[in-house]
């Protein structure tokens, strides 16, 4: 982003990127508590009594575990945990409702969309040059988003196994997969983008403008080059 400010605190339509998700969970969905895993230096702007703080860890899974400990200490009766990326400000109430419902039914669930790109597995020769090994059929692939939702006992078991066997995972439901348990795929929206580049910020602003105009990624947006960026065409 070429900014000294962490990306989740950059402004999107006049408020920090992370605030869009906070407003969704606290106001629209009315969840009792959310845990924000963040450094102390950024906490003073978030004074809602329904927000709990936890310290970040070295890796993503360490941060999630820290948040899980904070949540269970404060609300020990919690049954489902929804882990959301603060750089995904455009997730919809319906997506969140659906993925939580699936976690209640199946134990674990993740938002995902069909993969639009052709994905190839590669290998390296002795000179570290990349060559294509095979093409992976797109119909077997999804692009996963957040929230990722897991029954709390299952997530704790996953973290215990990760500590025992030195697993390193890049998303939360991988802990469940490692236990040999199934993870339900909940259909998501292509508009639930992760904002990591200036282009992403431009796309996010266009999606919000479209929604404010009554659309859901509607005709105006779908005819634009920005929409082609969203769906990977």
Tab-separated table of C-alpha atoms in Angstrom:
chain	number	residue	atom	x	y	z
A	1	UNK	CA	0.000	0.000	0.000
A	2	UNK	CA	3.097	2.279	0.333
A	3	UNK	CA	1.789	3.587	3.644
A	4	UNK	CA	3.196	3.644	7.161
A	5	UNK	CA	-0.332	2.979	8.429
A	6	UNK	CA	-1.365	-0.708	8.621
A	7	UNK	CA	-3.780	-1.428	5.769
A	8	UNK	CA	-6.749	-2.177	8.031
A	9	UNK	CA	-6.619	1.406	9.337
A	10	UNK	CA	-6.584	3.114	5.927
A	11	UNK	CA	-9.776	5.003	5.107
A	12	UNK	CA	-12.460	3.417	2.957
A	13	UNK	CA	-15.421	5.707	2.270
A	14	UNK	CA	-14.464	7.920	5.180
A	15	UNK	CA	-13.775	5.338	7.878
A	16	UNK	CA	-11.027	2.792	8.588
A	17	UNK	CA	-11.242	-0.461	6.666
A	18	UNK	CA	-11.565	-2.464	9.890
A	19	UNK	CA	-14.461	-0.299	11.082
A	20	UNK	CA	-16.691	-1.627	8.294
A	21	UNK	CA	-16.411	-5.142	9.762
A	22	UNK	CA	-16.822	-3.895	13.335
A	23	UNK	CA	-20.030	-2.112	12.389
A	24	UNK	CA	-21.330	-5.205	10.615
A	25	UNK	CA	-20.758	-7.565	13.539
A	26	UNK	CA	-21.749	-5.224	16.370
A	27	UNK	CA	-24.573	-3.234	14.798
A	28	UNK	CA	-26.070	-5.234	11.928
A	29	UNK	CA	-25.587	-8.745	13.342
A	30	UNK	CA	-25.635	-7.680	17.007
A	31	UNK	CA	-23.062	-10.211	18.221
A	32	UNK	CA	-22.455	-10.006	21.979
A	33	UNK	CA	-18.660	-9.626	21.823
A	34	UNK	CA	-15.889	-9.378	19.276
A	35	UNK	CA	-12.184	-9.884	19.900
A	36	UNK	CA	-9.779	-7.529	18.155
A	37	UNK	CA	-6.275	-8.963	17.971
A	38	UNK	CA	-4.092	-5.880	17.719
A	39	UNK	CA	-1.138	-4.025	19.239
A	40	UNK	CA	-1.930	-1.843	22.217
A	41	UNK	CA	-0.922	1.315	20.341
A	42	UNK	CA	-4.011	1.021	18.109
A	43	UNK	CA	-6.618	0.193	20.757
A	44	UNK	CA	-7.530	3.638	22.057
A	45	UNK	CA	-9.880	4.362	19.129
A	46	UNK	CA	-12.053	1.340	19.924
A	47	UNK	CA	-13.998	1.999	23.114
A	48	UNK	CA	-17.168	-0.032	22.563
A	49	UNK	CA	-17.622	-2.182	25.719
A	50	UNK	CA	-18.487	-5.176	23.530
A	51	UNK	CA	-14.928	-5.237	22.154
A	52	UNK	CA	-12.298	-7.436	23.813
A	53	UNK	CA	-8.615	-7.103	22.952
A	54	UNK	CA	-5.916	-9.732	22.539
A	55	UNK	CA	-2.240	-9.509	21.697
A	56	UNK	CA	-1.080	-10.517	18.215
A	57	UNK	CA	1.273	-13.450	17.786
A	58	UNK	CA	4.243	-14.087	15.540
A	59	UNK	CA	2.186	-16.017	12.966
A	60	UNK	CA	-1.476	-15.832	11.975
A	61	UNK	CA	-2.337	-19.005	13.871
A	62	UNK	CA	-0.676	-17.569	17.000
A	63	UNK	CA	-2.847	-14.459	16.732
A	64	UNK	CA	-6.004	-16.517	16.306
A	65	UNK	CA	-5.084	-18.662	19.300
A	66	UNK	CA	-4.505	-15.517	21.367
A	67	UNK	CA	-7.945	-14.236	20.386
A	68	UNK	CA	-9.522	-17.602	21.171
A	69	UNK	CA	-8.016	-17.613	24.679
A	70	UNK	CA	-9.274	-14.069	25.309
A	71	UNK	CA	-12.763	-14.954	24.100
A	72	UNK	CA	-13.118	-18.136	26.140
A	73	UNK	CA	-11.784	-16.425	29.262
A	74	UNK	CA	-14.419	-13.720	28.904
A	75	UNK	CA	-17.291	-15.812	27.501
A	76	UNK	CA	-16.675	-19.450	28.481
A	77	UNK	CA	-20.075	-20.549	27.147
A	78	UNK	CA	-19.153	-19.608	23.554
A	79	UNK	CA	-19.891	-22.453	21.121
A	80	UNK	CA	-18.958	-21.096	17.659
A	81	UNK	CA	-16.009	-18.897	16.742
A	82	UNK	CA	-16.048	-16.805	13.542
A	83	UNK	CA	-12.548	-15.665	12.555
A	84	UNK	CA	-12.571	-12.702	10.192
A	85	UNK	CA	-9.794	-10.884	8.369
A	86	UNK	CA	-9.839	-7.155	9.152
A	87	UNK	CA	-8.791	-6.434	5.556
A	88	UNK	CA	-12.092	-7.863	4.232
A	89	UNK	CA	-14.512	-4.963	4.829
A	90	UNK	CA	-17.168	-5.993	2.295
A	91	UNK	CA	-18.507	-9.281	3.637
A	92	UNK	CA	-22.300	-9.168	3.735
A	93	UNK	CA	-24.654	-9.949	6.633
A	94	UNK	CA	-26.104	-12.850	4.634
A	95	UNK	CA	-22.679	-14.402	4.060
A	96	UNK	CA	-21.883	-14.230	7.773
A	97	UNK	CA	-25.272	-15.626	8.763
A	98	UNK	CA	-24.921	-18.506	6.292
A	99	UNK	CA	-21.390	-19.517	7.271
A	100	UNK	CA	-22.225	-19.464	10.997
A	101	UNK	CA	-25.334	-21.569	10.364
A	102	UNK	CA	-23.241	-24.117	8.460
A	103	UNK	CA	-20.714	-24.288	11.302
A	104	UNK	CA	-23.528	-25.084	13.720
A	105	UNK	CA	-24.637	-27.931	11.454
A	106	UNK	CA	-21.270	-29.338	10.377
A	107	UNK	CA	-18.780	-28.233	13.044
A	108	UNK	CA	-16.683	-26.106	10.673
A	109	UNK	CA	-17.365	-23.960	7.626
A	110	UNK	CA	-15.620	-21.515	5.349
A	111	UNK	CA	-16.838	-18.965	2.822
A	112	UNK	CA	-15.631	-19.746	-0.675
A	113	UNK	CA	-16.148	-18.889	-4.327
A	114	UNK	CA	-15.411	-20.869	-7.466
A	115	UNK	CA	-11.869	-20.369	-8.693
A	116	UNK	CA	-11.886	-18.450	-11.992
A	117	UNK	CA	-8.191	-18.687	-12.827
A	118	UNK	CA	-6.369	-21.670	-14.272
A	119	UNK	CA	-4.103	-23.028	-11.526
A	120	UNK	CA	-0.940	-24.952	-12.345
A	121	UNK	CA	1.289	-26.883	-9.980
A	122	UNK	CA	4.969	-26.231	-10.608
A	123	UNK	CA	8.271	-27.906	-9.859
A	124	UNK	CA	11.870	-26.683	-9.903
A	125	UNK	CA	14.849	-28.162	-11.700
A	126	UNK	CA	18.416	-28.293	-10.359
A	127	UNK	CA	18.977	-24.673	-11.392
A	128	UNK	CA	15.875	-23.505	-9.530
A	129	UNK	CA	13.945	-22.842	-12.767
A	130	UNK	CA	10.179	-23.286	-12.571
A	131	UNK	CA	8.372	-25.687	-14.873
A	132	UNK	CA	4.713	-26.673	-14.999
A	133	UNK	CA	4.089	-30.073	-13.448
A	134	UNK	CA	0.348	-30.320	-13.986
A	135	UNK	CA	-2.850	-28.330	-14.344
A	136	UNK	CA	-5.302	-28.697	-11.471
A	137	UNK	CA	-8.950	-28.983	-12.602
A	138	UNK	CA	-10.746	-25.761	-11.673
A	139	UNK	CA	-13.918	-27.573	-10.685
A	140	UNK	CA	-12.040	-29.023	-7.692
A	141	UNK	CA	-10.802	-25.631	-6.472
A	142	UNK	CA	-12.307	-22.792	-4.479
A	143	UNK	CA	-10.918	-19.473	-3.308
A	144	UNK	CA	-11.556	-19.238	0.421
A	145	UNK	CA	-12.589	-16.067	2.228
A	146	UNK	CA	-13.466	-15.154	5.797
A	147	UNK	CA	-15.196	-15.481	8.181
A	148	UNK	CA	-14.086	-19.035	8.819
A	149	UNK	CA	-16.261	-20.596	11.509
A	150	UNK	CA	-15.445	-23.503	13.814
A	151	UNK	CA	-17.074	-25.138	16.820
A	152	UNK	CA	-14.930	-23.996	19.721
A	153	UNK	CA	-14.013	-27.431	21.040
A	154	UNK	CA	-12.892	-28.513	17.567
A	155	UNK	CA	-10.760	-25.396	17.150
A	156	UNK	CA	-9.101	-25.932	20.526
A	157	UNK	CA	-8.358	-29.528	19.563
A	158	UNK	CA	-6.809	-28.294	16.327
A	159	UNK	CA	-4.551	-25.867	18.176
A	160	UNK	CA	-3.488	-28.581	20.619
A	161	UNK	CA	-2.538	-30.875	17.741
A	162	UNK	CA	-0.750	-28.028	15.959
A	163	UNK	CA	1.359	-27.392	19.058
A	164	UNK	CA	2.124	-31.098	19.481
A	165	UNK	CA	2.997	-31.787	15.845
A	166	UNK	CA	4.478	-28.354	14.959
A	167	UNK	CA	1.911	-27.543	12.291
A	168	UNK	CA	2.090	-24.190	10.527
A	169	UNK	CA	-1.187	-23.230	8.818
A	170	UNK	CA	-2.241	-20.159	6.870
A	171	UNK	CA	-5.951	-20.339	7.581
A	172	UNK	CA	-8.091	-21.467	10.478
A	173	UNK	CA	-10.020	-24.381	9.012
A	174	UNK	CA	-6.717	-26.033	8.046
A	175	UNK	CA	-6.496	-26.979	11.720
A	176	UNK	CA	-9.779	-28.837	11.335
A	177	UNK	CA	-8.623	-30.483	8.110
A	178	UNK	CA	-5.491	-31.667	9.917
A	179	UNK	CA	-7.663	-33.484	12.428
A	180	UNK	CA	-9.302	-35.390	9.568
A	181	UNK	CA	-12.612	-33.578	10.055
A	182	UNK	CA	-14.755	-32.157	7.244
A	183	UNK	CA	-15.158	-28.452	6.566
A	184	UNK	CA	-18.367	-27.280	4.894
A	185	UNK	CA	-17.932	-24.810	2.032
A	186	UNK	CA	-20.470	-21.985	2.274
A	187	UNK	CA	-21.086	-20.127	-0.974
A	188	UNK	CA	-19.632	-16.630	-0.743
A	189	UNK	CA	-19.570	-13.516	-2.900
A	190	UNK	CA	-16.794	-12.348	-5.197
A	191	UNK	CA	-17.211	-8.880	-3.701
A	192	UNK	CA	-15.776	-10.080	-0.356
A	193	UNK	CA	-12.324	-8.987	-1.450
A	194	UNK	CA	-9.203	-8.607	0.669
A	195	UNK	CA	-7.851	-5.069	0.463
A	196	UNK	CA	-4.081	-5.322	0.099
A	197	UNK	CA	-3.233	-2.938	-2.779
A	198	UNK	CA	-4.300	0.556	-3.923
A	199	UNK	CA	-6.217	-1.156	-6.749
A	200	UNK	CA	-8.129	-3.215	-4.203
A	201	UNK	CA	-9.075	-0.030	-2.371
A	202	UNK	CA	-10.399	1.429	-5.614
A	203	UNK	CA	-12.472	-1.696	-6.235
A	204	UNK	CA	-13.808	-1.671	-2.659
A	205	UNK	CA	-14.914	1.943	-3.021
A	206	UNK	CA	-16.750	1.077	-6.244
A	207	UNK	CA	-18.545	-1.831	-4.574
A	208	UNK	CA	-19.657	0.377	-1.676
A	209	UNK	CA	-20.897	3.071	-4.076
A	210	UNK	CA	-22.869	0.415	-5.926
A	211	UNK	CA	-24.419	-0.863	-2.698
A	212	UNK	CA	-25.323	2.634	-1.593
A	213	UNK	CA	-27.125	2.991	-4.899
A	214	UNK	CA	-29.196	-0.093	-4.156
A	215	UNK	CA	-27.106	-2.617	-6.068
A	216	UNK	CA	-25.372	-5.838	-5.032
A	217	UNK	CA	-22.599	-5.663	-7.536
A	218	UNK	CA	-25.344	-4.643	-9.954
A	219	UNK	CA	-25.557	-3.767	-13.625
A	220	UNK	CA	-23.479	-0.600	-13.425
A	221	UNK	CA	-20.617	-2.272	-11.611
A	222	UNK	CA	-20.809	-5.511	-13.587
A	223	UNK	CA	-20.283	-3.651	-16.855
A	224	UNK	CA	-17.124	-1.970	-15.576
A	225	UNK	CA	-13.464	-2.999	-15.749
A	226	UNK	CA	-13.465	-3.006	-11.936
A	227	UNK	CA	-15.933	-5.882	-11.929
A	228	UNK	CA	-13.647	-7.875	-14.206
A	229	UNK	CA	-10.896	-7.409	-11.643
A	230	UNK	CA	-13.167	-8.748	-8.901
A	231	UNK	CA	-14.116	-11.958	-10.676
A	232	UNK	CA	-10.743	-12.502	-12.291
A	233	UNK	CA	-11.683	-12.097	-15.943
